[in-house]
Coordinates of C-alpha atoms and ligand atoms in Angstrom, one line a residue:
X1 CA -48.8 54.6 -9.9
X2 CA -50.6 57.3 -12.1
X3 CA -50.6 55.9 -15.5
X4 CA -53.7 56.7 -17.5
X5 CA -55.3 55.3 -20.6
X6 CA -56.8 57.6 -22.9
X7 CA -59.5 55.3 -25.5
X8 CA -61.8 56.2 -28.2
X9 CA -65.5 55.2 -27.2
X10 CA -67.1 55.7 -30.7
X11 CA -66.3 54.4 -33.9
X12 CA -63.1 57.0 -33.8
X13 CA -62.4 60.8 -34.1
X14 CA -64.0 61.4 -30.7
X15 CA -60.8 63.7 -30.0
X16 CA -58.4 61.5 -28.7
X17 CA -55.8 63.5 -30.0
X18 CA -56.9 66.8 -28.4
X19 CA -57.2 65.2 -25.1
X20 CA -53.9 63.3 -24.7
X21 CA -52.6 66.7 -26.0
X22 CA -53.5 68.1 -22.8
X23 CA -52.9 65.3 -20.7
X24 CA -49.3 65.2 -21.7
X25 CA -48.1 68.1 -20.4
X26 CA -48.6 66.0 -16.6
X27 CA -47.1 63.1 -18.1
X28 CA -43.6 61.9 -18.3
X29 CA -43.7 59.4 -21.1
X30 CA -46.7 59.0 -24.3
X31 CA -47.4 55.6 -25.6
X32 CA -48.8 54.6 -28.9
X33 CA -50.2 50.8 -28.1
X34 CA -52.0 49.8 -31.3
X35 CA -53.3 51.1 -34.9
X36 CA -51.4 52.6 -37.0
X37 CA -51.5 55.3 -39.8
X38 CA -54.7 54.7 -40.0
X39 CA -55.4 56.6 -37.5
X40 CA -55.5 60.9 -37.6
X41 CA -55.0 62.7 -34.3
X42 CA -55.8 66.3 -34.5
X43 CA -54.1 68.8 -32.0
X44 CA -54.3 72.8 -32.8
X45 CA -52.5 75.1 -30.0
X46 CA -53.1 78.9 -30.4
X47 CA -54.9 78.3 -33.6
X48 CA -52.0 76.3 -35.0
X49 CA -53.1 72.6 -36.1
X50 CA -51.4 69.4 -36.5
X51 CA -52.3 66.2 -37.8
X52 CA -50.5 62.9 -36.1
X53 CA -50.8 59.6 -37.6
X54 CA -48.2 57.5 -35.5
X55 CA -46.3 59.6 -33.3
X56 CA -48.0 60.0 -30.0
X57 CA -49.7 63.4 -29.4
X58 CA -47.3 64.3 -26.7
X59 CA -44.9 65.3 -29.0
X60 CA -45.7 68.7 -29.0
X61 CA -44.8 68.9 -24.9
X62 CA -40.7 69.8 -25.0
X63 CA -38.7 67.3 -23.2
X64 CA -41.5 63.7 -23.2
X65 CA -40.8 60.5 -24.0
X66 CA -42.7 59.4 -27.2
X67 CA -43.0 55.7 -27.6
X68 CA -44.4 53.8 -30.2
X69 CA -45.6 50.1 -29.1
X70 CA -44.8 46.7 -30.7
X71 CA -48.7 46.6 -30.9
X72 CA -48.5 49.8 -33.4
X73 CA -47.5 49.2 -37.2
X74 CA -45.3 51.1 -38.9
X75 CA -45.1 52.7 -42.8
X76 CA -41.5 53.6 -42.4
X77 CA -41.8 56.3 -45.1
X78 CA -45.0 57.7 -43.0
X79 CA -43.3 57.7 -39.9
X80 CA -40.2 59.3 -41.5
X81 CA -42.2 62.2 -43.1
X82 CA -43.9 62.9 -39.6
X83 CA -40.7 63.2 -38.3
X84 CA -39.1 65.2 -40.8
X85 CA -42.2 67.7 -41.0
X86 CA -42.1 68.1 -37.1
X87 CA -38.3 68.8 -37.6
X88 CA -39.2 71.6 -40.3
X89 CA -41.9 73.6 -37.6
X90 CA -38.7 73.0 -35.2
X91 CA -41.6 71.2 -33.1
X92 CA -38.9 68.6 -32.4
X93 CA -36.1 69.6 -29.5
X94 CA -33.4 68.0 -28.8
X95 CA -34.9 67.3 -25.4
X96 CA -38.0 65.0 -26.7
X97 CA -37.2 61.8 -27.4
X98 CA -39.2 59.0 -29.4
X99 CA -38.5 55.7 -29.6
X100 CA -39.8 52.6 -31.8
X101 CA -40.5 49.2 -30.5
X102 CA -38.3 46.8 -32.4
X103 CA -41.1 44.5 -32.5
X104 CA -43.3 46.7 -33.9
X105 CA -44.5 45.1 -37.3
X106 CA -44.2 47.1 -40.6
X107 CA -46.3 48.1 -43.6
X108 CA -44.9 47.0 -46.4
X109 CA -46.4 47.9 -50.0
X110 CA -48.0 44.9 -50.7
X111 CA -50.0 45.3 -47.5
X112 CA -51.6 48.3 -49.0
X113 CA -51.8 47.0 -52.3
X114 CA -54.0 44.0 -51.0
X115 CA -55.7 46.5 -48.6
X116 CA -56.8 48.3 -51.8
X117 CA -57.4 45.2 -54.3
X118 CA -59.4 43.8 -51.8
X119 CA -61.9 46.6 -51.8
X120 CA -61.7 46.7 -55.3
X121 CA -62.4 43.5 -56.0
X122 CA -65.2 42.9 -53.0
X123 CA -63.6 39.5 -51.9
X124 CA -65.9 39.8 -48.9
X125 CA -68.2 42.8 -48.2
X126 CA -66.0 46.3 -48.7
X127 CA -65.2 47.9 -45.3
X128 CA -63.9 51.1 -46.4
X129 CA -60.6 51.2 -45.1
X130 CA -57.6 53.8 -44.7
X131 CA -56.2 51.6 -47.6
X132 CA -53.2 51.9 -45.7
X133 CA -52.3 48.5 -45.7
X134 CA -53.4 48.2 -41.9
X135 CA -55.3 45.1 -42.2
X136 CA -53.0 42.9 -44.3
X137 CA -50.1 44.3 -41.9
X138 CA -51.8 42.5 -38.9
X139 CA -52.6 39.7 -40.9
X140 CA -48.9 38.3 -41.5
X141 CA -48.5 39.3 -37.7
X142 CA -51.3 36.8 -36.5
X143 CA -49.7 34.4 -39.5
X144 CA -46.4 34.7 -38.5
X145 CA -45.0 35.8 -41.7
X146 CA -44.6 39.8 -40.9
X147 CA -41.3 41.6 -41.1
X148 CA -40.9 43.5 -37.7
X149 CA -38.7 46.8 -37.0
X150 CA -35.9 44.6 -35.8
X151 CA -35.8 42.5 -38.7
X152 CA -36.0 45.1 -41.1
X153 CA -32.9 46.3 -39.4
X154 CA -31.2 42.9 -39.9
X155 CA -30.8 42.9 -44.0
X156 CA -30.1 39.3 -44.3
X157 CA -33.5 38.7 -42.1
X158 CA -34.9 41.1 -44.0
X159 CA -34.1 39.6 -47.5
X160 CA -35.1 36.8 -46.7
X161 CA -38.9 37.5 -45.2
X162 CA -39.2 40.1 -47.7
X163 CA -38.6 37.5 -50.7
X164 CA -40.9 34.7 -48.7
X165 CA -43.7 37.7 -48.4
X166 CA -43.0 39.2 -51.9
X167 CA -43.2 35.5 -53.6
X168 CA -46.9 34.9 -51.7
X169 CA -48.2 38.4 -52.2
X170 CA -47.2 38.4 -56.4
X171 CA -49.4 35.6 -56.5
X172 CA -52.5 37.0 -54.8
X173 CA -52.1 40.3 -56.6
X174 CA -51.7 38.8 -60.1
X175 CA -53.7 35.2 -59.7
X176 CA -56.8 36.4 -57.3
X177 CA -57.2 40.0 -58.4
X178 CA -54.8 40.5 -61.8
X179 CA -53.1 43.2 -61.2
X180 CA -49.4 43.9 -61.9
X181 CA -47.0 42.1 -59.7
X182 CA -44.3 44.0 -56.7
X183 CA -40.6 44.3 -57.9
X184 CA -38.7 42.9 -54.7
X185 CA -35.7 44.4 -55.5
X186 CA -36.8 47.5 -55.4
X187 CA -38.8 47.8 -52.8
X188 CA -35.3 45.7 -50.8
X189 CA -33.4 48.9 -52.0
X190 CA -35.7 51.4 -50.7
X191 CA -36.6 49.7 -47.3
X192 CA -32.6 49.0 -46.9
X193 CA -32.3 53.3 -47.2
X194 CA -35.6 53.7 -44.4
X195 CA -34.0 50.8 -42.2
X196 CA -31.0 53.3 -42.1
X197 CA -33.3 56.2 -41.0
X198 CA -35.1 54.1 -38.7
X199 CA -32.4 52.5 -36.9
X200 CA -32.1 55.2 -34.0
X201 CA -35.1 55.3 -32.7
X202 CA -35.0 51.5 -32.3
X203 CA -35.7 50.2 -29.0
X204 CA -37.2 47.9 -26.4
X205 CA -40.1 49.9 -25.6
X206 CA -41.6 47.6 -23.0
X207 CA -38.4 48.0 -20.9
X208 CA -37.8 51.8 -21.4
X209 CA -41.3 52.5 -20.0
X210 CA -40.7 50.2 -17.3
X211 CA -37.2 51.8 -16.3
X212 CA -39.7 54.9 -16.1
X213 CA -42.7 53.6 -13.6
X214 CA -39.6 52.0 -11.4
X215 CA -38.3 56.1 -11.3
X216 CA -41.9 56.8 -10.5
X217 CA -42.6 58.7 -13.8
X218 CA -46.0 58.8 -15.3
X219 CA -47.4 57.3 -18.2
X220 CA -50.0 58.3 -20.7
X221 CA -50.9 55.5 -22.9
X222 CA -52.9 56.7 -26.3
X223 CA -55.3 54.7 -27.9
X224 CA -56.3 55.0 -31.6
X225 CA -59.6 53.9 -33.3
X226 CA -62.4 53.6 -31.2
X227 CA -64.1 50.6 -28.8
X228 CA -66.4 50.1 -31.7
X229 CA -63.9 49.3 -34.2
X230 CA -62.3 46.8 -31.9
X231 CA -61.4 43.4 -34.2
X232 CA -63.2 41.9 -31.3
X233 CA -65.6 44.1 -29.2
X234 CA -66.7 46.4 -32.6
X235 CA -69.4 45.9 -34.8
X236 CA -67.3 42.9 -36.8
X237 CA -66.5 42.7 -39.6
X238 CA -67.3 46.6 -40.2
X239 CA -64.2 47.7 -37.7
X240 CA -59.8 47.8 -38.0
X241 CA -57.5 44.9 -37.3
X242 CA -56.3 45.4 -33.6
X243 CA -57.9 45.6 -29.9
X244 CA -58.5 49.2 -29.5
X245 CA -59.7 48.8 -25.7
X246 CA -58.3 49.5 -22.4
X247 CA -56.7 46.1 -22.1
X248 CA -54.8 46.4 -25.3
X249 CA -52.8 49.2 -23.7
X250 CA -50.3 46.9 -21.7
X251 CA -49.6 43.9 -24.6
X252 CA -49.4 46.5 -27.1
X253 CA -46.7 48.5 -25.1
X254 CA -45.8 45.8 -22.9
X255 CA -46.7 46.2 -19.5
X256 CA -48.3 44.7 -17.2
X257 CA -52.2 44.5 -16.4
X258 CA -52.1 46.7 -13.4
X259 CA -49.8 49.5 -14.8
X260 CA -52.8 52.1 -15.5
X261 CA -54.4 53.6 -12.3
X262 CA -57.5 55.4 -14.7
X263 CA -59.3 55.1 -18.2
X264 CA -59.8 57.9 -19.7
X265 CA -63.4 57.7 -22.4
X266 CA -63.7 60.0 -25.0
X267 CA -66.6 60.8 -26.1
X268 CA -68.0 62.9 -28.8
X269 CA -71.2 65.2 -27.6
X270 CA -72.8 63.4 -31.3
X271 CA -71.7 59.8 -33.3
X272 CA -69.8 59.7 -36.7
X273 CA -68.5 56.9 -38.1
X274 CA -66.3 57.1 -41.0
X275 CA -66.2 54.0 -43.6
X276 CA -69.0 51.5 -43.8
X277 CA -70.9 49.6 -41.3
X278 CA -74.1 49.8 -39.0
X279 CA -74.8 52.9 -37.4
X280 CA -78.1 53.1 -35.6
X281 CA -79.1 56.8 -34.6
X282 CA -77.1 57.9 -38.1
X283 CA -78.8 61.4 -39.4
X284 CA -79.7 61.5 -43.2
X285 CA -81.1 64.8 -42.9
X286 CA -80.5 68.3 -42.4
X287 CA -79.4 68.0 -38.8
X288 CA -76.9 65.1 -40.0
X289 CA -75.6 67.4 -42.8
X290 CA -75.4 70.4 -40.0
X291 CA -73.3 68.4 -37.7
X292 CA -70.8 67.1 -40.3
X293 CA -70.4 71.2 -41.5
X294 CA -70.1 72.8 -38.3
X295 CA -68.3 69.6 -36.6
X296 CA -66.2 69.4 -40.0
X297 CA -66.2 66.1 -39.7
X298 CA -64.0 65.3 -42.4
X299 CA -61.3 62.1 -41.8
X300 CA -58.0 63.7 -41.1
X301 CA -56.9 60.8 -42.5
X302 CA -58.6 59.9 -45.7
X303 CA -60.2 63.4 -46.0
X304 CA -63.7 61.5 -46.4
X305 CA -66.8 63.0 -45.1
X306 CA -67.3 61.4 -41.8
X307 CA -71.1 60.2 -41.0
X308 CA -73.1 62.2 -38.1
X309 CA -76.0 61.7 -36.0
X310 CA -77.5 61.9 -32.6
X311 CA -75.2 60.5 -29.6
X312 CA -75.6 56.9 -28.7
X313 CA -75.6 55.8 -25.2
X314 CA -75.4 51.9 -25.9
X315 CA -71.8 52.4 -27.7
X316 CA -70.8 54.5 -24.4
X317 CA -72.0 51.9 -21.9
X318 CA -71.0 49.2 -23.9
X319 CA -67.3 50.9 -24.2
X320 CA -66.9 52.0 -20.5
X321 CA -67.8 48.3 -19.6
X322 CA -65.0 46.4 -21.8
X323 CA -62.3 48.9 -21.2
X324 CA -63.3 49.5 -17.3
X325 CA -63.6 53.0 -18.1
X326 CA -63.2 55.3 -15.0
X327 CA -63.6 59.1 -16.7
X328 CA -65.0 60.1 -19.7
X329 CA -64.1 63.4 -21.2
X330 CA -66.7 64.8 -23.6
X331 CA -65.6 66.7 -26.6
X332 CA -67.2 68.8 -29.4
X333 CA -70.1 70.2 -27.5
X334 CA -69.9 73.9 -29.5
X335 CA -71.4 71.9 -32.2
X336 CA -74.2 71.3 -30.9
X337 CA -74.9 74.8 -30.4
X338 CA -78.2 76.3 -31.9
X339 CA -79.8 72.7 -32.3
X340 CA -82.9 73.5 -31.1
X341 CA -84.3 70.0 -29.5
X342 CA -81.3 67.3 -28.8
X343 CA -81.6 63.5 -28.7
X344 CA -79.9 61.0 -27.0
X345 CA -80.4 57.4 -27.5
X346 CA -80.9 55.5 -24.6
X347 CA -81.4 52.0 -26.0
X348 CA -82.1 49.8 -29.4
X349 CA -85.8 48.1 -29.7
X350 CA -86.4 45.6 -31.9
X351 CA -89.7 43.8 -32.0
X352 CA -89.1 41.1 -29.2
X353 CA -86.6 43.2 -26.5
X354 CA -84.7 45.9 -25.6
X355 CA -80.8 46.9 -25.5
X356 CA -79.2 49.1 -23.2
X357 CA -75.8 47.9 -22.0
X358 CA -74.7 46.3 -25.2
X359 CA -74.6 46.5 -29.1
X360 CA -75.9 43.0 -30.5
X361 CA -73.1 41.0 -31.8
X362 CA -75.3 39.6 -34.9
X363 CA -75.7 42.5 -37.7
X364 CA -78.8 41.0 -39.1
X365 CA -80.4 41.6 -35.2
X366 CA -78.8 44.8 -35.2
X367 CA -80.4 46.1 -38.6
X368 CA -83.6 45.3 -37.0
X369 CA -82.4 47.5 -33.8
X370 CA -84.7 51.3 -33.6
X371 CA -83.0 53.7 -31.6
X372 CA -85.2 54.8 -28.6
X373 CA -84.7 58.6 -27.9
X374 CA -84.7 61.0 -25.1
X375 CA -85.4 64.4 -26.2
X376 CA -83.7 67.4 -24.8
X377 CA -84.0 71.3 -25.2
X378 CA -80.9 72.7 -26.8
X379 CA -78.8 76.1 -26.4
X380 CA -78.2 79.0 -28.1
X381 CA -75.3 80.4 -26.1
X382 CA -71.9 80.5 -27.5
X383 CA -69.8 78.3 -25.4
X384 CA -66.4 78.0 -26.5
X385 CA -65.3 80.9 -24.2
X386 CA -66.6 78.7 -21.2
X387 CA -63.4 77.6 -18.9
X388 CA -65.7 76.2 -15.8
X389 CA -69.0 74.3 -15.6
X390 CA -70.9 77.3 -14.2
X391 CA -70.2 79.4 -17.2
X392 CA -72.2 76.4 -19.4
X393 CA -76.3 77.3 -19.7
X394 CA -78.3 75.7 -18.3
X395 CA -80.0 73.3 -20.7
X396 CA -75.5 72.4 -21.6
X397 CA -75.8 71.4 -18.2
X398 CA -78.4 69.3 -18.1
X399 CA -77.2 67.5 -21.2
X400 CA -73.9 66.9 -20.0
X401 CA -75.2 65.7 -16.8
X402 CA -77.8 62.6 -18.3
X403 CA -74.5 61.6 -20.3
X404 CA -72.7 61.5 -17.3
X405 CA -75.6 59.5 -15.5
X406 CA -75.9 57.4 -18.4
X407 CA -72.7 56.6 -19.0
X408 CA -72.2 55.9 -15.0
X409 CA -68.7 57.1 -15.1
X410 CA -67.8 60.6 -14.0
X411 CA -66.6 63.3 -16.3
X412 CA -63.6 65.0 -16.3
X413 CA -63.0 67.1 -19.3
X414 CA -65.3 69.2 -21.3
X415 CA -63.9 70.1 -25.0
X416 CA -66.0 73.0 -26.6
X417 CA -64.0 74.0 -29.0
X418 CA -60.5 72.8 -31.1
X419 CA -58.1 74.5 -29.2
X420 CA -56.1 73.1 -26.2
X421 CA -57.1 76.3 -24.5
X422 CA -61.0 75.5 -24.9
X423 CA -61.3 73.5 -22.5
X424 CA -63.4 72.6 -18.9
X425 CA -61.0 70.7 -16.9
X426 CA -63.1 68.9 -13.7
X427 CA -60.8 66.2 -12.8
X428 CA -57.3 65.8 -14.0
X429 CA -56.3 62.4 -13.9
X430 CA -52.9 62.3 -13.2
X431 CA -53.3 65.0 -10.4
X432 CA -55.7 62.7 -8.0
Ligands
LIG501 P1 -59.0 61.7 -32.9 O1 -58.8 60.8 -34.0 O2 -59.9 61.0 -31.8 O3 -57.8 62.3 -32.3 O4 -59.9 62.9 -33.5 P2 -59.6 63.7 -34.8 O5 -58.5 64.6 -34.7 O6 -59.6 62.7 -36.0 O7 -61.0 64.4 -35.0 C1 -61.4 65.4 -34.1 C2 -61.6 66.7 -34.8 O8 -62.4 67.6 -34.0 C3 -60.3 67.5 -35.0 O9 -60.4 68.2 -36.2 C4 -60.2 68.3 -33.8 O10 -59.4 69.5 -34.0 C5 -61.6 68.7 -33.6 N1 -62.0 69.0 -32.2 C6 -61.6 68.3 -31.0 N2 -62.3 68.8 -30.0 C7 -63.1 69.7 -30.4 C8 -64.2 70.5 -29.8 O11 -64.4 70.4 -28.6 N3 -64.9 71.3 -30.6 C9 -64.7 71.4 -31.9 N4 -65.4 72.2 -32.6 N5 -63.7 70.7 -32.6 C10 -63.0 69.8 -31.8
LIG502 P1 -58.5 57.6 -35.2 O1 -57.4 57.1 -34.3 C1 -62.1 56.7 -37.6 C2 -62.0 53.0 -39.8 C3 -62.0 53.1 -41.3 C4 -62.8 51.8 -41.7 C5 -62.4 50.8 -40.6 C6 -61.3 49.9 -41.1 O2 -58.2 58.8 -35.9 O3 -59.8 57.7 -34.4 P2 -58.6 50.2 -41.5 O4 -57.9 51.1 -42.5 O5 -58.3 50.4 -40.1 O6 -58.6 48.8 -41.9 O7 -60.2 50.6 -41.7 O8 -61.9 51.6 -39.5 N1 -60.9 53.7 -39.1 C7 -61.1 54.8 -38.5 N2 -62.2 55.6 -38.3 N3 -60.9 57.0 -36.9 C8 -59.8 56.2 -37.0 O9 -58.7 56.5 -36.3 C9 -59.9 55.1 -37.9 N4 -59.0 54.1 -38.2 C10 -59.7 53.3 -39.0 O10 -62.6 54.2 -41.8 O11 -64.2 52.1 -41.5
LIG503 MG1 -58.9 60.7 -36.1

């Protein structure tokens, strides 16, 4: 069994897109497992880009099997736009199919509405969010009141939850934070016309994919967010609303705990972190402002300028431990061309210890946290013609070697530039 994992190990945007991209084309069948438009997957193929929010980045591959998980929610009109744009750039063959778990829960408007309200209206601290209603979505999930892909299918189910949810929601939005109330009807007429659109890609994912292992197929399952912004193992309450680790991959697309032979890290050669929250070896200088310009590291979703600074070992060991990470592919390392001394963080002081393996759970301990560097001497060699290791300088080498001793987990892909074609494969991981 050769199914791979592909997970952020940042706080997101480490590439995951570009990655599974080229993982794909070895694969049989791409899996979405959690997030949802939330996320921004970036793939450019001979200088071409596009931007994925829910459908898997295999799409571009002729002939896959797309799945999205139930663990994945879905804005119908987001998902339907995708689809139709793909359609337009004839980027969607008859051959490819995609298919929808019918348990999938959906975003409805008043999930974004409450998304946005609430950080408007600071009831807690503000996050920064997509504001695309991701939060709220898994909410009624976890309280049982969500309207999933199935039910939205069924319109008596569906007017039914929709009025509960619509009746609840009005009085949050008008009582709590006074702002106009939803219009039910309306929004039953226009999810009735999406239910219509949606209804053939409706399936029971967890079955299709495993009719496909039982043929011996291969899977690729595609992780969104990164292990930072896990609701669990992320620096809480600054992350999203679902597990973004390895172990989410099989409830989210349900399959079993042993489907996935290898987990694949990616890692960004720097950090960003887009939104708010703690971010220890962050750059508010001129080498922060020259990684967000020559990384553009601008959200592909929001379009927000994303936050830069030096990489951060603790976040990589602390990821590869909770998702039993067995590869990690390291992207971006062009932009780090030209930087004449590099640092990596190998660990956070504070006055009484040390941490290495682990980010501190309490956010007050981790304010007090000092990043503890280890300085290395840059390049100035272009290197985004560079197909193998050898044709990397020297002092690339040597950086891309302590990560790999840091991280103690092997790598297997180099990224040094946008394109699928800039790329150092070492280890393919469905090949081994
Ligand atoms: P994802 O959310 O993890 O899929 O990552 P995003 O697509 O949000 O952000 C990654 C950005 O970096 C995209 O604009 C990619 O096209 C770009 N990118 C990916 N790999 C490389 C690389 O090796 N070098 C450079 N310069 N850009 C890259
Ligand atoms: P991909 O898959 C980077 C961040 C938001 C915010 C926090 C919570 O492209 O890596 P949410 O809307 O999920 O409730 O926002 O999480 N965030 C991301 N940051 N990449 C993403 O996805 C993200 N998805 C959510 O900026 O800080
Ligand atoms: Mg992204």
């Amino acid at each position: 069994m050769a199914n791979v994992i592909v997970v952020g190990t940042q706080w997101g945007d480490e590439g995951k897109g570009k990655v599974v991209d080229i993982y794909a084309k070895n694969a049989d069948v791409i899996a979405r497992f959690q997030g949802g438009n939330n996320a921004g997957h970036t793939l450019v193929v001979k200088g071409e880009q596009t931007i994925l929010h829910l459908i898997p980045s295999g799409i571009l591959h002729a002939g896959k099997i797309c799945v999205i998980g139930n663990g994945v929610v879905v804005d119908p009109p987001v998902l339907i736009g995708e689809l139709n744009r793909l359609r337009d750039r004839g980027l969607l063959p008859a051959s490819t199919r995609l298919y929808v778990s019918e348990k999938a829960h959906i975003i409805m408007p008043y999930h974004r509405r409450l998304d946005i309200a609430r950080e408007l209206h600071g009831v807690g601290k503000k996050i920064g969010t997509t504001g695309r209603g991701i939060g709220p979505a898994y909410e009624d999930k976890i309280a049982r009141v969500g309207i999933r892909l199935c039910d939205l299918l069924d319109e008596e189910i569906f007017q039914e939850k929709l009025n509960r949810n619509v009746e609840e929601k009005n009085f949050y939005l008008t009582k709590l934070f006074g702002e106009e109330p939803l219009d039910g009807r309306a929004i039953f007429e226009e999810y009735r016309a999406y239910a219509d659109e949606l209804r053939p890609y409706a399936a029971d994912v967890s079955l299709i994919i495993q009719r496909e292992i039982d043929r011996g197929r291969k899977v690729l399952f595609e992780g969104a967010q990164g292990t930072h912004l896990d609701v669990d193992h992320g620096t809480f309450p600054y992350v999203t609303s679902s597990n973004t680790v390895a172990g989410n991959a099989c409830c989210g697309a349900g399959v079993g705990p042993l489907a996935a032979r290898s987990v694949i890290g990616i890692c960004k050669a720097y950090t960003t972190r887009v939104g708010e929250g703690p971010f220890p070896t962050e750059l508010q200088d001129e080498t922060g402002a020259r990684l967000q310009q020559v990384g553009q590291e601008f959200g592909a979703t929001t379009g927000r300028k994303r936050r830069c600074g030096w990489l951060d070992m603790v976040l990589i060991r602390h990821a590869v431990r909770v998702s039993g990470i067995t590869g990690i592919a390291l992207t971006k390392l062009d932009v780090l061309t030209g930087i004449e001394k590099l640092r990596i963080c190998t660990g956070y002081q504070t006055e009484r210890e040390e941490f290495t393996e682990s980010v501190p759970a309490n956010l007050r301990l981790l304010a007090q946290c000092r990043p503890v560097y280890e300085e290395l001497d840059g390049w100035t060699e272009d290197i985004r013609g560079a197909r193998r290791i050898e044709d990397l300088p020297r002092n690339t080498r040597r950086y891309v070697e302590r990560i790999e001793e840091m991280a103690s987990a092997r790598l297997v892909l180099i990224s040094v530039g946008p394109d699928r074609e800039e790329t150092i494969t070492l280890n393919n991981p469905f090949a081994d």
